[in-house]
Backbone as numpy.savetxt, mean C-alpha at the origin, in Angstrom:
# Nx Ny Nz CAx CAy CAz Cx Cy Cz
-24.11 -13.87 19.59 -23.73 -12.34 19.36 -22.66 -11.89 20.11
-21.23 -11.58 19.90 -20.47 -11.18 20.87 -20.73 -9.86 21.28
-20.49 -9.32 22.52 -20.38 -7.85 23.05 -19.93 -7.06 21.78
-18.96 -7.22 21.19 -18.49 -6.00 20.31 -19.34 -5.75 19.12
-19.60 -7.07 18.64 -21.14 -7.08 17.58 -21.99 -6.25 18.06
-22.85 -6.77 19.45 -23.60 -6.14 19.66 -23.51 -4.81 19.87
-22.57 -4.21 20.40 -22.17 -2.56 20.73 -22.47 -1.65 18.66
-21.73 -2.57 18.07 -21.79 -1.73 16.93 -23.05 -1.95 15.83
-23.58 -2.97 16.48 -25.07 -3.24 15.76 -26.23 -2.04 16.39
-25.89 -1.77 17.82 -26.69 -1.05 18.32 -26.33 0.74 18.05
-24.94 0.81 18.13 -24.36 2.27 17.67 -23.66 1.89 16.28
-24.07 1.93 15.06 -23.30 1.72 13.78 -22.39 3.00 13.75
-22.80 4.14 14.12 -22.00 5.11 13.64 -20.62 5.21 14.59
-20.71 4.44 15.90 -19.39 4.61 16.33 -18.33 3.53 15.58
-18.52 2.99 14.91 -17.63 1.94 14.23 -16.73 2.65 13.39
-16.95 3.69 12.27 -16.04 4.47 11.41 -15.08 5.36 12.41
-15.53 6.04 13.47 -15.12 6.64 14.27 -13.68 6.05 15.04
-14.05 5.00 15.59 -13.36 3.85 16.37 -12.49 3.34 15.48
-12.79 3.03 14.35 -11.71 2.65 13.14 -10.86 3.69 12.88
-11.31 4.89 12.53 -10.58 6.03 12.56 -9.41 6.35 13.41
-9.75 6.37 14.54 -8.88 6.68 15.87 -7.74 5.23 15.64
-8.11 4.11 15.56 -7.31 2.73 15.26 -6.32 3.02 14.24
-6.69 3.62 13.25 -6.32 4.00 11.94 -4.67 4.84 12.11
-5.06 5.76 13.13 -4.11 7.11 13.40 -3.14 5.84 13.86
-3.13 5.12 14.74 -1.88 4.10 15.16 -1.18 3.25 14.31
-2.12 2.78 13.31 -1.62 2.16 12.29 -0.81 2.79 11.44
-1.29 4.11 11.13 -0.67 4.97 10.26 0.91 5.13 10.46
1.02 5.47 12.09 2.53 5.66 12.64 2.91 4.10 12.58
2.28 3.12 12.69 3.55 2.03 12.56 3.85 1.75 10.74
2.81 2.28 10.17 3.24 2.19 8.46 4.42 3.06 8.06
4.22 4.31 9.09 5.89 5.41 8.86 6.89 4.66 9.01
6.75 3.67 10.07 8.28 3.07 10.34 8.22 1.75 9.37
7.33 1.13 8.94 7.69 0.07 7.80 7.81 0.65 6.76
7.52 1.75 6.40 7.92 2.45 4.88 9.37 2.61 5.04
9.69 3.10 5.61 10.99 3.52 5.99 12.11 2.33 6.20
11.68 1.52 7.22 12.75 0.58 7.59 12.49 -0.96 6.61
11.24 -1.45 5.90 11.21 -2.53 5.46 12.11 -2.65 4.16
12.43 -1.36 3.20 13.39 -1.68 2.03 14.92 -1.93 2.96
15.22 -1.16 4.05 16.52 -1.08 4.48 16.73 -2.28 5.11
15.67 -3.01 5.61 16.12 -4.68 5.74 16.03 -5.36 4.86
15.37 -5.37 3.74 15.53 -6.26 2.46 17.11 -5.98 1.95
17.45 -4.83 1.90 18.66 -4.32 1.45 19.82 -5.27 1.97
19.90 -5.12 3.35 20.95 -5.80 4.33 20.84 -7.45 4.02
19.30 -7.72 3.83 19.06 -9.39 3.79 20.06 -9.65 2.54
19.66 -8.95 1.22 20.27 -9.27 -0.09 21.77 -8.84 0.15
22.09 -8.16 0.70 23.79 -8.00 0.76 24.25 -9.26 1.42
23.45 -9.90 2.63 23.86 -11.07 3.47 23.93 -11.96 2.61
23.15 -12.47 1.61 22.70 -13.27 0.71 24.03 -13.59 -0.28
24.12 -12.31 -0.80 25.40 -12.00 -1.99 26.66 -12.36 -1.30
27.00 -12.10 -0.09 28.28 -12.21 0.43 28.29 -14.14 1.00
27.29 -14.76 1.07 27.39 -15.81 1.25 27.51 -16.77 0.13
27.21 -16.34 -1.22 27.28 -16.70 -2.38 28.45 -16.30 -2.98
29.21 -15.45 -2.62 30.38 -14.70 -3.06 31.46 -15.30 -2.00
31.32 -15.44 -1.01 32.35 -16.02 0.22 31.70 -16.98 0.84
31.47 -18.00 0.37 30.74 -19.26 1.20 31.49 -19.75 2.35
33.05 -19.60 2.40 33.67 -20.04 3.34 33.81 -19.23 4.72
33.41 -17.76 4.46 33.77 -16.56 5.37 32.56 -16.92 6.39
32.89 -16.81 7.83 32.25 -17.07 8.64 31.17 -15.80 8.88
29.61 -15.76 9.17 29.13 -14.41 8.97 29.18 -13.68 10.58
29.35 -12.32 10.13 29.72 -11.44 11.40 28.50 -11.22 12.11
28.77 -11.40 13.43 27.80 -11.06 14.33 27.62 -9.62 15.16
28.34 -8.74 14.50 28.43 -7.57 15.01 27.37 -6.55 14.48
26.86 -6.97 13.44 25.81 -6.44 12.97 24.64 -6.27 14.03
24.17 -4.93 14.17 22.95 -4.58 15.30 21.84 -4.91 14.94
20.80 -5.56 15.70 19.60 -5.74 15.07 18.85 -4.77 14.65
18.21 -4.77 13.51 17.35 -3.90 12.58 16.15 -4.26 12.25
14.99 -4.24 13.04 13.72 -4.58 12.26 12.82 -3.74 12.61
11.44 -3.85 12.37 10.30 -2.88 12.74 9.83 -2.78 13.98
10.50 -3.39 14.86 10.82 -3.21 16.50 11.92 -2.56 16.80
13.14 -2.89 16.82 14.17 -2.36 17.30 15.03 -2.32 15.99
15.97 -0.76 16.51 15.83 -0.10 17.33 14.51 0.78 17.72
14.61 1.60 18.74 13.63 2.81 18.97 13.71 3.60 17.99
12.64 4.46 17.50 12.57 5.63 16.86 13.48 6.79 17.29
14.24 7.63 16.43 15.22 8.32 16.89 15.00 9.65 15.84
15.57 10.66 16.02 15.61 11.70 15.56 16.79 11.74 14.21
16.46 11.78 12.78 17.53 11.56 11.90 18.34 12.65 11.79
18.57 13.67 12.33 19.74 14.65 12.58 20.38 14.53 13.72
19.57 14.45 15.12 20.39 14.13 16.12 20.75 13.03 16.95
19.66 12.08 16.65 19.70 10.59 17.15 19.13 10.71 18.44
18.28 11.93 18.86 17.39 11.86 19.94 16.38 10.59 19.94
16.33 9.85 21.08 15.29 8.86 20.91 13.87 9.23 21.29
13.01 9.03 20.48 11.69 9.58 20.42 10.88 8.71 21.76
10.25 9.59 22.54 9.82 9.11 24.04 8.30 8.56 23.34
7.44 8.07 24.11 6.10 7.69 24.08 5.39 9.05 23.82
5.67 9.95 24.67 4.73 11.34 24.48 5.17 11.93 23.37
6.35 11.94 22.51 6.71 12.43 21.25 5.98 11.73 20.02
5.73 10.32 20.47 5.27 9.37 19.37 3.70 9.39 19.09
3.00 10.16 19.82 1.17 10.02 19.89 0.98 10.67 18.34
0.30 9.66 17.38 0.05 10.36 16.04 -0.68 11.40 16.22
0.00 12.21 15.27 -0.40 13.67 14.82 -0.42 14.92 15.95
-0.85 14.42 17.28 -1.00 15.24 18.44 0.37 15.52 18.55
1.21 14.91 18.63 2.89 14.89 19.02 3.50 15.97 18.04
3.15 15.90 16.98 3.82 16.49 15.82 3.31 18.11 16.14
1.84 18.20 16.31 1.13 19.73 16.42 1.90 20.21 17.80
2.02 19.50 18.96 2.64 19.77 20.00 4.08 20.03 20.33
4.91 19.63 19.22 6.44 19.71 19.12 6.23 20.78 18.06
5.12 21.38 17.34 5.40 22.12 16.26 5.93 22.06 15.23
6.19 20.53 15.04 7.12 19.78 13.97 8.40 20.10 13.63
8.94 20.26 15.01 10.65 20.17 15.05 10.73 18.99 16.18
12.07 18.56 16.37 12.66 17.77 17.25 12.62 18.50 18.50
12.33 17.99 19.48 12.29 18.65 21.04 13.77 18.73 21.17
14.90 17.80 20.74 16.36 18.02 21.17 17.01 19.04 20.38
17.13 19.03 18.92 18.00 19.83 18.08 17.04 20.90 17.57
15.56 21.13 17.49 14.71 21.87 16.77 14.53 21.79 15.45
15.36 20.52 14.95 15.36 20.52 13.06 13.80 19.87 13.04
13.42 20.21 11.64 12.15 20.07 11.37 11.70 18.65 11.23
10.89 18.30 11.88 10.19 16.68 11.20 9.34 16.57 10.31
9.48 15.38 9.46 8.82 15.54 8.17 7.26 15.47 7.89
6.81 16.19 7.37 5.44 16.65 7.18 4.73 15.12 6.84
5.38 14.46 6.27 5.08 13.10 5.88 4.56 12.42 6.76
5.03 12.25 8.15 4.51 11.56 9.26 3.27 11.63 9.37
2.98 12.78 9.80 1.20 13.28 10.21 0.25 12.63 8.83
1.20 13.20 7.91 0.33 13.06 6.44 -0.29 11.51 6.49
0.76 10.47 6.36 0.44 9.10 6.47 -0.42 8.73 7.56
-0.18 9.29 8.73 -1.38 9.09 9.95 -2.54 9.51 9.72
-2.98 10.75 8.75 -4.07 10.96 8.91 -4.73 10.52 7.42
-3.91 10.22 6.41 -4.36 9.22 5.34 -4.82 8.05 5.66
-4.21 7.43 6.65 -4.36 6.10 7.01 -5.79 6.17 7.81
-5.95 7.12 8.76 -7.34 7.11 9.34 -8.46 7.56 8.49
-8.20 8.50 7.94 -9.34 8.56 6.81 -9.63 7.61 6.27
-8.97 7.07 5.47 -9.14 5.99 4.57 -9.80 4.51 5.27
-9.26 4.23 6.26 -9.80 3.20 7.62 -11.14 3.76 7.89
-11.41 4.91 8.25 -12.82 5.30 8.38 -13.87 5.39 7.57
-13.12 5.37 6.19 -14.13 5.45 4.73 -14.54 3.84 4.70
-13.66 2.69 4.77 -13.75 1.37 4.57 -14.69 1.22 5.50
-14.78 1.43 6.80 -15.48 1.07 7.88 -17.09 1.43 7.87
-17.07 2.78 7.07 -18.16 3.63 6.93 -19.12 2.79 5.86
-18.24 2.25 4.73 -19.19 1.75 3.61 -19.41 0.25 3.73
-18.61 -0.61 4.80 -18.90 -1.76 4.94 -19.65 -2.09 6.10
-19.60 -1.36 6.92 -20.27 -1.55 8.45 -19.30 -2.30 8.96
-19.76 -2.99 10.10 -19.12 -3.85 11.09 -18.93 -5.10 10.63
-17.91 -5.87 10.29 -17.81 -7.33 9.84 -16.73 -7.86 9.12
-16.63 -8.83 8.68 -15.36 -9.45 8.13 -15.04 -8.76 6.81
-15.83 -8.04 6.15 -15.54 -7.30 4.82 -15.08 -5.95 5.12
-15.24 -5.24 6.40 -14.60 -4.03 6.64 -13.14 -4.10 7.03
-13.12 -5.63 8.14 -11.69 -5.68 8.73 -10.80 -6.09 7.47
-11.19 -7.14 6.77 -10.41 -7.34 5.57 -10.01 -6.01 4.51
-10.92 -5.32 4.40 -10.72 -4.28 3.54 -10.10 -3.30 4.30
-9.86 -3.13 5.79 -8.78 -2.18 6.34 -7.74 -2.88 6.12
-7.31 -4.13 6.14 -6.03 -4.81 6.11 -5.31 -4.36 4.58
-6.73 -4.61 3.84 -6.19 -4.07 2.34 -5.48 -2.71 2.24
-6.21 -1.97 2.74 -5.93 -0.59 2.55 -4.60 -0.33 3.21
-4.30 -0.82 4.52 -3.01 -0.38 5.00 -1.97 -0.98 4.29
-2.04 -2.24 3.60 -1.31 -2.62 2.89 -0.96 -2.14 1.65
-1.64 -1.40 0.98 -2.02 -0.31 -0.25 -1.15 0.73 0.07
-1.36 1.17 1.10 -0.66 2.63 1.47 0.99 2.44 1.68
1.24 1.21 2.52 2.87 1.30 2.22 3.32 0.75 1.30
2.54 0.16 0.34 3.10 -0.41 -0.88 3.55 0.69 -1.89
2.36 2.01 -1.61 2.56 3.30 -2.26 3.86 4.14 -2.09
3.77 4.27 -0.69 4.90 5.25 -0.45 6.32 4.20 -0.54
6.55 2.90 -0.20 7.56 2.35 -0.68 8.16 2.47 -1.86
7.26 2.21 -3.20 7.41 2.28 -4.48 7.56 3.50 -4.87
7.03 4.60 -4.30 7.30 5.95 -4.53 8.61 6.35 -4.22
9.24 6.11 -3.23 10.38 6.40 -2.37 11.43 5.61 -3.12
11.45 4.16 -3.25 12.30 3.27 -3.74 12.37 2.50 -4.92
11.19 2.43 -5.54 10.67 1.99 -6.89 10.77 0.67 -6.52
10.16 0.05 -5.70 10.20 -1.36 -5.11 8.99 -1.72 -4.58
8.45 -3.01 -4.89 7.32 -3.46 -4.63 7.53 -4.67 -3.47
7.84 -4.71 -2.27 8.42 -5.65 -1.47 7.42 -7.24 -1.51
7.95 -8.23 -2.01 7.20 -9.56 -1.62 7.03 -9.85 -0.19
7.38 -9.14 0.49 7.23 -9.57 1.98 5.54 -9.23 2.37
5.24 -8.14 1.45 3.80 -7.59 1.53 2.89 -7.85 0.53
3.29 -8.26 -0.53 2.51 -8.33 -1.78 2.15 -10.07 -1.65
3.03 -11.10 -1.45 2.80 -12.10 -1.51 1.58 -12.73 -0.52
1.91 -12.22 0.93 0.95 -12.41 1.80 -0.48 -11.88 1.50
-0.39 -10.96 0.73 -1.63 -10.10 0.26 -2.16 -10.91 -0.72
-1.41 -11.60 -1.39 -2.22 -12.64 -2.77 -2.80 -13.65 -2.02
-2.29 -14.29 -1.35 -2.87 -15.26 -0.43 -3.95 -15.20 0.41
-3.72 -13.99 0.97 -4.81 -13.48 1.84 -6.31 -13.37 1.46
-6.08 -12.52 -0.10 -6.85 -12.52 -0.72 -7.68 -13.64 -1.49
-7.05 -14.86 -1.74 -7.56 -16.15 -1.99 -8.41 -16.73 -0.89
-7.71 -16.55 0.00 -8.43 -17.28 1.38 -9.30 -16.74 1.95
-9.64 -15.33 1.81 -10.72 -14.94 2.20 -12.10 -15.13 1.21
-11.53 -15.12 -0.25 -12.56 -15.42 -1.00 -13.00 -16.73 -1.41
-12.28 -17.68 -0.14 -12.98 -19.03 -0.31 -14.25 -18.81 0.16
-14.33 -17.70 1.35 -15.50 -17.50 1.96 -16.32 -16.46 1.18
-16.15 -16.05 -0.32 -16.65 -15.10 -0.87 -16.81 -13.76 -0.33
-16.09 -13.36 0.52 -16.11 -12.46 1.16 -16.36 -11.01 0.39
-15.34 -10.89 -0.98 -15.35 -9.89 -1.94 -15.80 -10.25 -3.13
-15.44 -11.60 -3.49 -16.20 -12.29 -4.89 -16.00 -13.72 -4.69
-16.59 -14.60 -5.42 -16.74 -15.97 -5.53 -15.20 -16.38 -5.90
-15.01 -17.68 -5.24 -13.77 -18.15 -5.38 -13.18 -18.28 -6.48
-14.23 -18.84 -7.84 -13.63 -18.92 -9.24 -12.86 -17.44 -9.36
-13.70 -16.66 -9.37 -13.32 -15.26 -9.79 -11.87 -14.59 -9.22
-11.81 -14.82 -7.70 -10.66 -14.41 -7.24 -9.48 -15.53 -8.05
-9.53 -16.66 -8.13 -8.50 -17.46 -8.82 -8.33 -16.88 -10.21
-9.34 -16.85 -11.07 -8.96 -16.09 -12.48 -8.47 -14.91 -12.44
-8.87 -13.90 -11.32 -8.75 -12.67 -10.78 -7.06 -12.61 -10.71
-6.22 -13.28 -10.04 -5.00 -13.78 -9.65 -4.15 -13.75 -10.73
-4.56 -14.64 -11.56 -3.88 -15.62 -12.45 -3.95 -14.26 -13.74
-5.02 -13.97 -14.10 -5.47 -13.04 -15.32 -4.48 -11.70 -15.13
-4.39 -11.00 -14.01 -4.00 -9.90 -13.59 -2.40 -10.01 -13.66
-2.05 -11.02 -13.34 -0.52 -11.48 -13.40 -0.01 -11.50 -15.08
-1.04 -12.36 -15.83 -0.55 -12.62 -17.19 -0.75 -11.07 -17.82
-1.88 -10.51 -17.79 -2.05 -9.48 -18.33 -1.01 -8.52 -18.34
-0.52 -8.01 -17.33 0.58 -7.19 -17.11 1.97 -7.64 -17.55
2.21 -8.90 -17.56 3.43 -9.39 -18.04 3.43 -9.42 -19.54
2.17 -9.67 -20.08 2.27 -9.56 -21.83 2.30 -7.94 -22.06
2.03 -7.30 -21.25 1.94 -5.86 -21.24 3.59 -5.37 -21.59
4.28 -6.16 -20.65 5.47 -5.66 -20.18 6.31 -5.93 -21.22
6.12 -7.50 -22.06 6.71 -8.22 -23.05 6.74 -7.45 -24.54
5.49 -6.92 -24.54 5.32 -6.21 -25.47 5.90 -5.13 -25.73
5.90 -4.26 -24.62 6.31 -2.98 -24.60 8.31 -3.05 -24.53
8.79 -4.16 -24.01 9.95 -4.61 -24.18 10.53 -4.67 -25.65
9.44 -5.57 -26.23 9.62 -6.10 -27.69 9.70 -4.74 -28.58
8.97 -3.96 -28.52 8.64 -2.70 -29.27 10.05 -1.62 -28.81
10.01 -1.39 -27.49 11.18 0.03 -27.35 12.49 -0.84 -27.18
12.55 -1.98 -26.41 13.88 -2.39 -26.07 14.06 -2.03 -24.57
12.91 -1.37 -23.74 13.29 -0.92 -22.28 12.17 -1.81 -21.79
12.40 -1.71 -20.42 11.57 -2.40 -19.51 10.74 -1.51 -18.67
9.30 -1.28 -19.02 8.24 -0.49 -18.71 7.79 -0.38 -17.55
7.89 -1.62 -16.80 7.33 -1.89 -15.15 8.28 -2.84 -14.65
7.96 -3.28 -13.30 8.91 -4.17 -12.88 7.65 -5.49 -12.35
8.22 -6.48 -12.30 7.62 -7.37 -11.75 6.78 -7.41 -10.55
7.10 -6.59 -9.54 6.34 -6.37 -8.64 4.95 -5.79 -8.99
4.74 -5.22 -10.60 3.71 -4.73 -10.55 2.61 -5.68 -11.18
3.17 -6.90 -11.43 2.70 -7.82 -12.23 1.95 -8.44 -10.90
2.73 -8.68 -9.72 2.49 -9.46 -8.47 1.16 -8.64 -7.54
1.28 -7.31 -8.05 0.37 -6.27 -7.09 -1.27 -6.60 -7.87
-0.85 -6.46 -9.28 -2.34 -6.60 -9.94 -3.08 -8.02 -9.79
-1.85 -9.00 -9.42 -2.78 -10.33 -9.35 -3.06 -10.28 -7.97
-2.63 -9.61 -6.88 -3.13 -9.56 -5.56 -4.41 -8.78 -5.62
-4.56 -7.88 -6.27 -6.02 -7.10 -6.48 -6.67 -7.66 -7.03
-6.76 -8.67 -8.14 -7.38 -9.88 -8.66 -7.86 -10.56 -7.87
-7.03 -11.14 -7.01 -7.27 -12.05 -6.06 -8.26 -11.85 -4.94
-8.31 -10.31 -4.76 -9.19 -9.78 -3.54 -10.59 -9.32 -4.37
-10.64 -8.91 -5.49 -11.56 -8.30 -6.06 -12.10 -8.79 -7.15
-11.52 -9.96 -7.39 -12.06 -10.65 -8.79 -11.85 -10.49 -9.98
-11.80 -11.17 -11.16 -11.25 -10.63 -12.48 -12.08 -9.57 -12.98
-13.56 -9.33 -12.47 -14.42 -8.05 -13.08 -13.83 -7.07 -13.09
-13.06 -7.08 -11.67 -12.30 -5.61 -11.06 -11.20 -5.13 -12.33
-10.62 -5.99 -12.98 -9.49 -6.06 -13.48 -9.52 -4.75 -14.44
-10.49 -4.55 -15.45 -10.51 -3.81 -16.46 -10.54 -2.32 -16.06
-11.54 -1.98 -14.86 -11.50 -0.85 -14.06 -10.39 -0.40 -13.57
-9.55 -1.32 -12.65 -8.26 -0.88 -11.97 -7.14 -0.67 -12.87
-7.08 -1.35 -14.27 -5.92 -0.72 -15.20 -6.38 0.28 -15.69
-7.59 0.40 -16.24 -7.94 1.71 -16.86 -7.93 3.09 -15.39
-8.12 2.94 -14.44 -8.20 3.93 -13.50 -6.72 4.23 -13.20
-5.95 3.26 -13.40 -4.25 3.40 -12.68 -3.60 4.34 -13.84
-4.00 3.80 -15.27 -3.71 4.26 -16.25 -3.86 6.00 -16.58
-5.03 6.01 -16.19 -5.71 7.67 -16.41 -4.92 8.45 -15.32
-4.80 7.84 -14.20 -4.10 8.71 -12.94 -2.81 8.65 -13.22
-2.08 7.69 -13.64 -0.69 7.91 -13.87 -0.23 8.84 -14.99
-0.94 8.70 -16.07 -1.11 9.64 -17.28 -1.01 10.99 -16.78
-1.77 11.48 -15.85 -2.47 12.71 -15.40 -1.25 13.31 -14.49
-0.84 12.54 -13.85 0.32 13.02 -12.85 1.79 12.97 -13.45
2.08 12.05 -14.56 3.16 12.10 -15.26 3.34 13.31 -16.01
2.29 13.79 -16.89 2.06 15.05 -17.44 2.31 16.18 -16.57
1.70 16.15 -15.21 1.70 17.22 -14.43 2.98 17.13 -13.79
3.76 16.30 -13.53 5.10 16.21 -13.23 6.10 16.78 -13.89
5.65 16.47 -15.28 6.66 17.22 -16.44 6.65 18.86 -16.56
5.15 19.21 -16.76 4.86 20.36 -17.07 5.05 21.43 -15.61
4.91 21.01 -14.20 4.93 21.68 -13.42 6.18 21.48 -12.39
6.59 20.30 -12.62 7.70 20.29 -11.56 9.05 19.88 -12.22
9.13 20.05 -13.77 10.37 20.00 -14.45 10.89 18.43 -14.20
10.04 17.43 -14.20 10.40 16.16 -13.98 10.83 15.74 -15.26
12.21 14.95 -15.43 12.93 14.44 -16.68 11.67 13.25 -16.92
11.20 13.47 -18.57 10.52 12.33 -18.93 11.33 11.08 -18.85
12.74 11.07 -18.95 13.24 10.07 -19.04 13.45 9.03 -17.84
13.02 9.49 -17.06 12.96 9.28 -15.79 11.83 8.51 -15.39
11.90 7.10 -15.17 10.40 6.47 -14.74 9.85 7.01 -13.48
8.20 6.70 -13.49 7.64 7.24 -12.58 6.99 5.67 -11.85
7.16 5.28 -10.80 6.79 4.23 -10.59 5.28 3.97 -10.76
4.71 2.98 -11.16 3.24 2.50 -11.35 2.55 1.99 -10.19
3.17 1.45 -9.52 2.66 0.70 -8.10 1.97 1.61 -7.26
1.81 2.92 -7.12 1.11 3.71 -6.31 -0.22 3.78 -7.36
-0.27 4.05 -8.42 -1.30 4.27 -9.18 -2.36 3.26 -9.23
-1.57 1.77 -9.15 -2.19 0.54 -9.10 -2.81 0.65 -7.45
-2.32 1.08 -6.84 -2.94 1.01 -5.40 -4.20 1.65 -5.20
-4.03 2.81 -5.85 -4.83 3.87 -5.62 -6.38 3.38 -6.17
-6.16 2.75 -7.76 -7.00 2.08 -8.32 -7.88 1.25 -7.75
-6.83 0.26 -7.23 -7.50 -0.94 -6.40 -8.44 -0.28 -5.18
-7.81 0.55 -4.40 -8.54 1.15 -3.35 -9.87 1.68 -3.78
-10.01 2.78 -4.83 -11.41 2.79 -5.22 -11.94 1.58 -5.98
-11.82 0.89 -6.39 -12.45 -0.50 -6.93 -13.22 -1.35 -5.66
-12.45 -1.12 -4.55 -12.67 -1.78 -3.64 -14.12 -1.31 -2.83
-14.10 -0.06 -2.97 -15.41 0.45 -2.53 -16.21 0.75 -3.76
-16.11 1.14 -4.77 -16.91 1.93 -5.65 -16.70 1.07 -7.06
-16.24 -0.26 -6.88 -15.56 -0.81 -8.39 -17.25 -1.21 -8.94
-18.09 -1.71 -8.13 -19.21 -2.09 -9.04 -20.21 -0.83 -9.43
-20.21 0.08 -8.80 -21.05 1.41 -9.16 -20.72 1.79 -10.31
-18.93 2.07 -10.38 -18.31 2.48 -11.66 -18.42 1.86 -12.89
-18.08 0.50 -12.77 -18.38 -0.45 -13.85 -19.98 -0.23 -14.20
-20.91 -0.33 -13.43 -22.32 0.04 -13.82 -22.48 1.04 -14.68
-21.92 2.32 -14.18 -21.93 3.54 -14.86 -21.45 3.61 -16.39
-20.33 3.06 -16.20 -19.83 2.78 -17.56 -20.28 1.96 -18.53
-21.20 1.05 -17.94 -21.66 -0.11 -18.91 -23.02 0.82 -19.48
-23.54 1.66 -18.69 -24.66 2.32 -18.93 -24.30 3.65 -20.01
-23.09 4.43 -19.75 -22.52 5.32 -20.59 -22.44 4.34 -22.16
-21.81 3.35 -21.90 -21.38 2.83 -23.46 -22.67 2.32 -24.28
-23.75 1.78 -23.40 -25.20 1.89 -24.03 -25.44 3.23 -24.85
-25.36 4.09 -24.20 -25.98 5.39 -24.60 -25.35 5.97 -25.74
-23.61 5.82 -25.65 -23.04 6.15 -27.03 -23.11 5.45 -27.97
-23.28 4.22 -27.95 -23.44 3.09 -29.04 -24.73 3.56 -29.91
């Protein structure tokens, strides 16, 4: 047994706390990914379009590097370079009182929100599973779902750069039956994609409109690969229920135009995370309730 495993075996209560602190740092990185990844993809798509439309034109080398590391973080108002002391998760926001140290303009409250959300959900996963492969994998899934939720909410985009590695990681992990047996993972991936694809085709046939994007199919398939086909009914039921409640609330209380689409990805992510921790319990309660009602 390694020293780390021995420590957490001796002090199991320490694992969620340490995981939560680590989650704060991951949340800070997720803020960067949520903002920059869509821009990186747009630049990549523009470059590919230019290569197709102007195949003889030499690519320009004038564009500056832009990825998840370079350039460093700056204030969107004045361009002030964020120092290391100003980039400590949550604490820097409180120390600066939510304002840029250079221009005094407000810093978006979403930055500490994402950091605190990531810390809380990471600690919850650590507390539920305890130290081991399931907890570490569950944390990685949690971080991916947070990033996907916010990107889809902002841009109506579920990037393949996150979803496809997530899909393959789920299948690979379940070769060792971390969350579900291998056949269940494979059927979950295939069934998840086909089910939403059929819903999409049926909705388009009836209304002539697209009710969701292909990213939703892939995300549902990825959740099936991680949690098995048995989790799919619960995930689609929860996501539809939460989506309906949020959609009605947006229309009634925020004046949201009902003709404007609301991304479905965040609801799938929420339902998938709930199923990760309490899927078996919720399914068991539902089956017991169904027997009583019948």
